[in-house]
Amino acid sequence: MKTILKLCCILLFGLGFAQAQDGGRSNASSSNTDYKPKKGDFTGAILFGRGNFMNNVGVPGAPVTNSNWTVFSQAPNATNINGNSNDITNIAGGEARYFIKNNIAIKLAGGFVQRNTPALQNIQTFYLSGDNVVQGNDPETPNAVWIPNYSSISEDRDTELYITIGGEYHFGSKLNRLAPYVGMNINYHYLNRKRYDPTVIFQTNTDNASSSANDNIESDVLVYDIGTRAAEVIGAGFQLTGGADYYLLPGLYMGFEVRPLTFIYARSEQLPAPGLEASIGRTSTWASFTQTHFKIGFKI
């Protein structure tokens, strides 16, 4: 709530400052100054509102941690266009526009996340106690030569991406600071998650085993994962857009944008292990006036 109030105060201050600047100029100079973009201008903005990533499909669990090794199938869900909980304090991405004509602009918006954690194999230590092989370190060995057990690090790879390509038509306005527009977006969403736990546990079971009778040593092997597990989502769609930019200064503006109509089709795949069949889900979503963005931008 405090953040929202701060943003509102900034907006009101900006509008008041712009109005004061207009009032301090002569009527002739004020009416002749047009703040709106022209052919060849470039604008960039930060978008505030609901996020655009489609990331609600999870990777299947590993066999050792998953009862009966069940793939809990999920269909993709376009939560980025839900009707509730739009938050003006959330930075939802960036946007760039280039004006090919005074009233026509092409637009590119998007966001990208790449995360990669390589796997690290676990290490177990054993020692010979009489005729038995025992897991751990020999308590009778000096601490200086002890070798600890090392746990594993699971492989964790994430890629999240959304891209919006669109066009806008800007209307004329009696206000030299106000630039209303309508447009259309083509959207692409991509998610890829990969997990692999390299842990292998050797559990010894000895019966009168010694260094000269190694064949009597029995061991159980517990393998946590049999290969890389993955989840992938690919989505595409379009949006009709409408909004307005208000220029506080010749190179600074604030704006709002609404999406009167949105369609997204998404397909997901969940793979429990290499070589196995993937679980496939599909979802199509229609929405109207469910995604609104607040902008703070600049013009060059």
XYZ file of C-alpha atoms in Angstrom:
300
model
C 0.000 0.000 0.000
C 2.830 2.420 0.836
C 4.443 1.731 -2.542
C 1.183 2.450 -4.362
C 0.787 5.731 -2.497
C 4.346 6.697 -3.418
C 3.687 5.981 -7.100
C 0.493 8.032 -6.990
C 2.350 10.913 -5.337
C 5.030 10.768 -8.016
C 2.372 10.834 -10.735
C 0.529 13.765 -9.166
C 3.780 15.647 -8.658
C 4.740 15.054 -12.273
C 1.399 16.264 -13.565
C 1.563 19.321 -11.311
C 5.096 20.078 -12.430
C 4.129 19.800 -16.092
C 1.113 22.053 -15.558
C 3.266 24.617 -13.736
C 5.698 24.641 -16.631
C 2.891 25.253 -19.077
C 1.570 28.075 -16.886
C 4.967 29.730 -16.705
C 5.234 30.035 -20.474
C 3.424 32.377 -22.782
C 0.248 31.107 -24.417
C 1.863 31.249 -27.840
C 4.923 29.169 -26.949
C 2.837 26.660 -24.984
C 0.397 26.061 -27.813
C 3.186 25.654 -30.363
C 5.091 23.031 -28.358
C 4.165 19.471 -29.338
C 5.588 16.860 -26.957
C 4.305 13.819 -28.851
C 6.712 11.584 -30.832
C 7.382 12.126 -34.522
C 8.670 9.959 -37.341
C 12.111 8.591 -36.441
C 11.660 8.978 -32.665
C 12.423 6.137 -30.272
C 10.688 5.549 -26.928
C 11.488 3.138 -24.134
C 9.468 2.337 -21.018
C 9.322 0.199 -17.894
C 6.023 -1.667 -17.528
C 4.301 -2.066 -14.159
C 1.496 -4.556 -13.556
C 0.904 -8.283 -13.818
C 3.911 -10.309 -14.960
C 3.952 -11.888 -18.418
C 5.895 -15.113 -17.785
C 4.017 -18.409 -18.097
C 5.745 -20.553 -15.463
C 3.197 -22.687 -13.619
C 4.132 -26.172 -14.954
C 6.457 -28.166 -12.698
C 9.131 -30.788 -13.390
C 8.167 -34.390 -12.450
C 9.660 -35.614 -9.181
C 12.644 -37.951 -8.956
C 11.907 -41.685 -8.439
C 13.427 -41.798 -4.940
C 11.330 -38.886 -3.614
C 8.108 -39.637 -5.497
C 5.688 -42.256 -4.142
C 5.206 -44.938 -6.832
C 7.009 -42.536 -9.206
C 3.901 -40.701 -10.358
C 3.935 -37.931 -12.967
C 1.484 -35.346 -11.674
C 0.365 -34.038 -15.039
C -0.304 -30.323 -15.434
C -1.746 -28.243 -18.249
C -0.322 -24.760 -18.871
C -2.294 -21.898 -17.371
C -2.107 -18.324 -18.631
C -2.044 -16.839 -15.131
C -0.495 -13.696 -16.612
C -3.953 -12.613 -17.819
C -6.001 -13.474 -14.737
C -8.610 -10.925 -13.739
C -7.560 -10.443 -10.127
C -4.465 -9.216 -8.289
C -2.993 -6.847 -10.865
C -0.275 -4.990 -8.963
C 1.027 -1.618 -10.096
C 4.134 -2.059 -7.918
C 5.350 -5.104 -9.881
C 7.851 -4.438 -12.680
C 6.467 -6.555 -15.519
C 9.124 -5.929 -18.165
C 10.361 -3.387 -20.654
C 9.082 -1.943 -23.912
C 10.677 -0.202 -26.898
C 8.919 1.617 -29.751
C 10.121 3.126 -33.010
C 7.922 5.557 -34.945
C 8.017 4.772 -38.652
C 5.505 7.588 -39.208
C 4.222 10.415 -37.047
C 1.216 8.305 -36.072
C 2.452 4.706 -36.518
C 4.923 2.901 -34.251
C 6.290 -0.645 -34.140
C 6.804 -2.145 -30.683
C 9.011 -4.755 -29.035
C 8.516 -5.820 -25.405
C 9.681 -8.773 -23.382
C 11.676 -10.322 -20.604
C 14.186 -13.150 -20.166
C 15.505 -15.294 -17.288
C 18.333 -17.847 -17.603
C 19.571 -19.864 -14.603
C 22.031 -22.783 -14.652
C 23.308 -24.828 -11.693
C 25.519 -27.785 -12.783
C 25.211 -31.104 -10.977
C 27.827 -32.266 -8.442
C 28.156 -35.949 -7.580
C 28.029 -36.967 -3.926
C 31.037 -38.677 -2.275
C 30.771 -41.359 0.408
C 33.600 -42.577 2.650
C 34.103 -46.096 4.059
C 36.658 -47.755 6.321
C 37.555 -51.324 7.224
C 36.824 -52.203 10.845
C 38.128 -55.680 11.465
C 36.256 -57.881 9.019
C 33.544 -55.304 8.296
C 33.328 -52.430 5.837
C 31.688 -49.485 7.617
C 30.371 -46.283 6.099
C 31.884 -43.079 7.478
C 35.301 -42.314 9.016
C 37.321 -44.501 11.361
C 36.982 -42.935 14.821
C 40.431 -44.316 15.681
C 42.056 -42.399 12.784
C 43.577 -38.978 13.577
C 41.348 -36.106 12.541
C 44.007 -34.772 10.171
C 43.492 -37.613 7.686
C 39.725 -37.879 7.881
C 37.839 -37.437 4.605
C 34.276 -36.148 5.043
C 31.210 -37.273 3.165
C 30.121 -34.794 0.478
C 26.473 -34.431 -0.467
C 25.443 -33.843 -4.056
C 24.193 -30.689 -5.767
C 21.212 -31.166 -8.048
C 21.310 -29.866 -11.594
C 18.912 -26.945 -11.949
C 18.412 -25.243 -15.328
C 15.675 -22.700 -16.012
C 14.823 -20.631 -19.067
C 11.869 -18.250 -19.066
C 11.073 -15.973 -21.987
C 8.288 -13.843 -23.342
C 8.368 -11.637 -26.441
C 5.753 -9.216 -27.711
C 5.911 -7.729 -31.212
C 3.250 -5.215 -32.143
C 2.141 -2.090 -33.899
C 0.333 1.056 -32.716
C -1.721 3.753 -34.390
C -1.576 7.098 -32.544
C -4.486 9.515 -32.727
C -4.335 13.270 -32.827
C -5.286 15.116 -29.654
C -6.129 18.722 -28.749
C -3.723 18.345 -25.810
C -0.131 18.671 -26.926
C 1.049 16.384 -24.111
C -1.480 13.535 -24.583
C -0.893 10.723 -27.122
C -3.734 8.159 -27.263
C -3.327 5.012 -29.388
C -4.694 1.603 -30.339
C -2.725 -1.396 -31.519
C -2.209 -5.132 -31.769
C 0.386 -7.459 -30.217
C 1.658 -10.895 -31.219
C 2.900 -12.771 -28.124
C 5.281 -15.693 -27.660
C 5.934 -17.478 -24.352
C 8.552 -20.116 -23.571
C 9.484 -22.043 -20.422
C 12.058 -24.815 -20.039
C 13.020 -26.387 -16.713
C 15.464 -29.260 -16.217
C 16.315 -31.127 -13.012
C 18.700 -33.971 -12.215
C 19.782 -35.315 -8.826
C 23.088 -37.245 -9.248
C 23.018 -38.762 -5.754
C 24.003 -42.441 -5.548
C 24.049 -44.055 -2.083
C 25.953 -47.299 -1.395
C 24.625 -49.162 1.619
C 27.024 -51.923 2.689
C 25.968 -55.212 4.210
C 28.967 -57.290 5.250
C 29.184 -60.821 6.581
C 32.665 -61.787 7.763
C 34.178 -59.639 5.021
C 37.848 -58.731 5.057
C 40.416 -57.271 2.697
C 41.230 -60.821 1.563
C 37.628 -61.807 1.068
C 36.075 -58.885 -0.776
C 33.675 -61.174 -2.609
C 31.672 -61.524 0.614
C 30.876 -57.798 0.726
C 27.296 -57.084 -0.315
C 25.997 -53.610 -1.056
C 22.672 -52.036 -1.938
C 22.757 -49.118 -4.368
C 20.155 -46.364 -4.096
C 20.010 -44.242 -7.272
C 18.062 -41.002 -6.786
C 17.518 -40.155 -10.446
C 17.881 -42.048 -13.723
C 18.310 -39.018 -15.978
C 17.341 -35.423 -16.576
C 13.708 -34.613 -15.878
C 12.173 -31.679 -17.748
C 9.138 -29.465 -18.212
C 8.539 -27.253 -21.232
C 5.808 -24.778 -22.133
C 5.350 -23.046 -25.493
C 2.577 -20.491 -25.902
C 1.509 -18.019 -28.592
C -1.353 -15.600 -29.113
C -2.437 -12.072 -29.881
C -3.823 -9.017 -28.070
C -5.732 -5.896 -29.023
C -4.383 -2.914 -27.100
C -5.334 0.632 -26.297
C -3.838 3.326 -24.139
C -2.474 6.835 -23.782
C 0.855 8.444 -22.944
C 1.059 11.770 -21.127
C 4.308 13.677 -21.590
C 5.429 15.382 -18.381
C 8.491 16.769 -20.177
C 9.582 16.663 -23.841
C 11.508 13.439 -23.153
C 9.569 11.908 -20.231
C 6.106 10.373 -20.139
C 3.751 8.269 -18.040
C 1.017 6.128 -19.514
C -1.576 3.409 -19.120
C -2.359 0.527 -21.463
C -5.296 -1.903 -21.447
C -5.882 -5.109 -23.397
C -9.525 -5.258 -24.597
C -9.044 -8.729 -26.095
C -6.444 -11.457 -25.505
C -6.002 -14.991 -26.839
C -3.239 -17.410 -25.824
C -2.763 -21.058 -26.821
C -0.196 -22.999 -24.791
C 1.203 -26.542 -24.891
C 3.200 -28.210 -22.106
C 5.359 -31.340 -21.906
C 6.523 -33.023 -18.685
C 9.259 -35.642 -19.130
C 10.036 -37.913 -16.111
C 13.248 -39.352 -17.629
C 15.053 -39.631 -20.987
C 13.443 -42.170 -23.303
C 10.077 -42.195 -21.518
C 6.815 -40.802 -22.843
C 6.054 -37.200 -21.973
C 2.816 -36.007 -20.394
C 1.287 -33.397 -22.719
C -1.216 -30.711 -21.718
C -2.925 -28.005 -23.753
C -4.880 -24.888 -22.824
C -6.473 -22.071 -24.807
C -7.460 -18.842 -23.057
C -9.662 -15.922 -24.107
C -9.796 -12.802 -21.965
C -11.012 -9.216 -22.095
C -9.776 -6.183 -20.120
C -7.829 -8.379 -17.677
C -4.329 -7.002 -18.138
C -3.482 -3.361 -17.507
C -0.020 -1.828 -17.469
C 1.275 1.441 -16.070
C 4.302 2.895 -17.874
C 7.149 5.232 -17.081
C 9.116 6.012 -20.221
C 11.367 8.337 -22.161
C 11.638 9.617 -25.728
C 14.803 10.211 -27.737
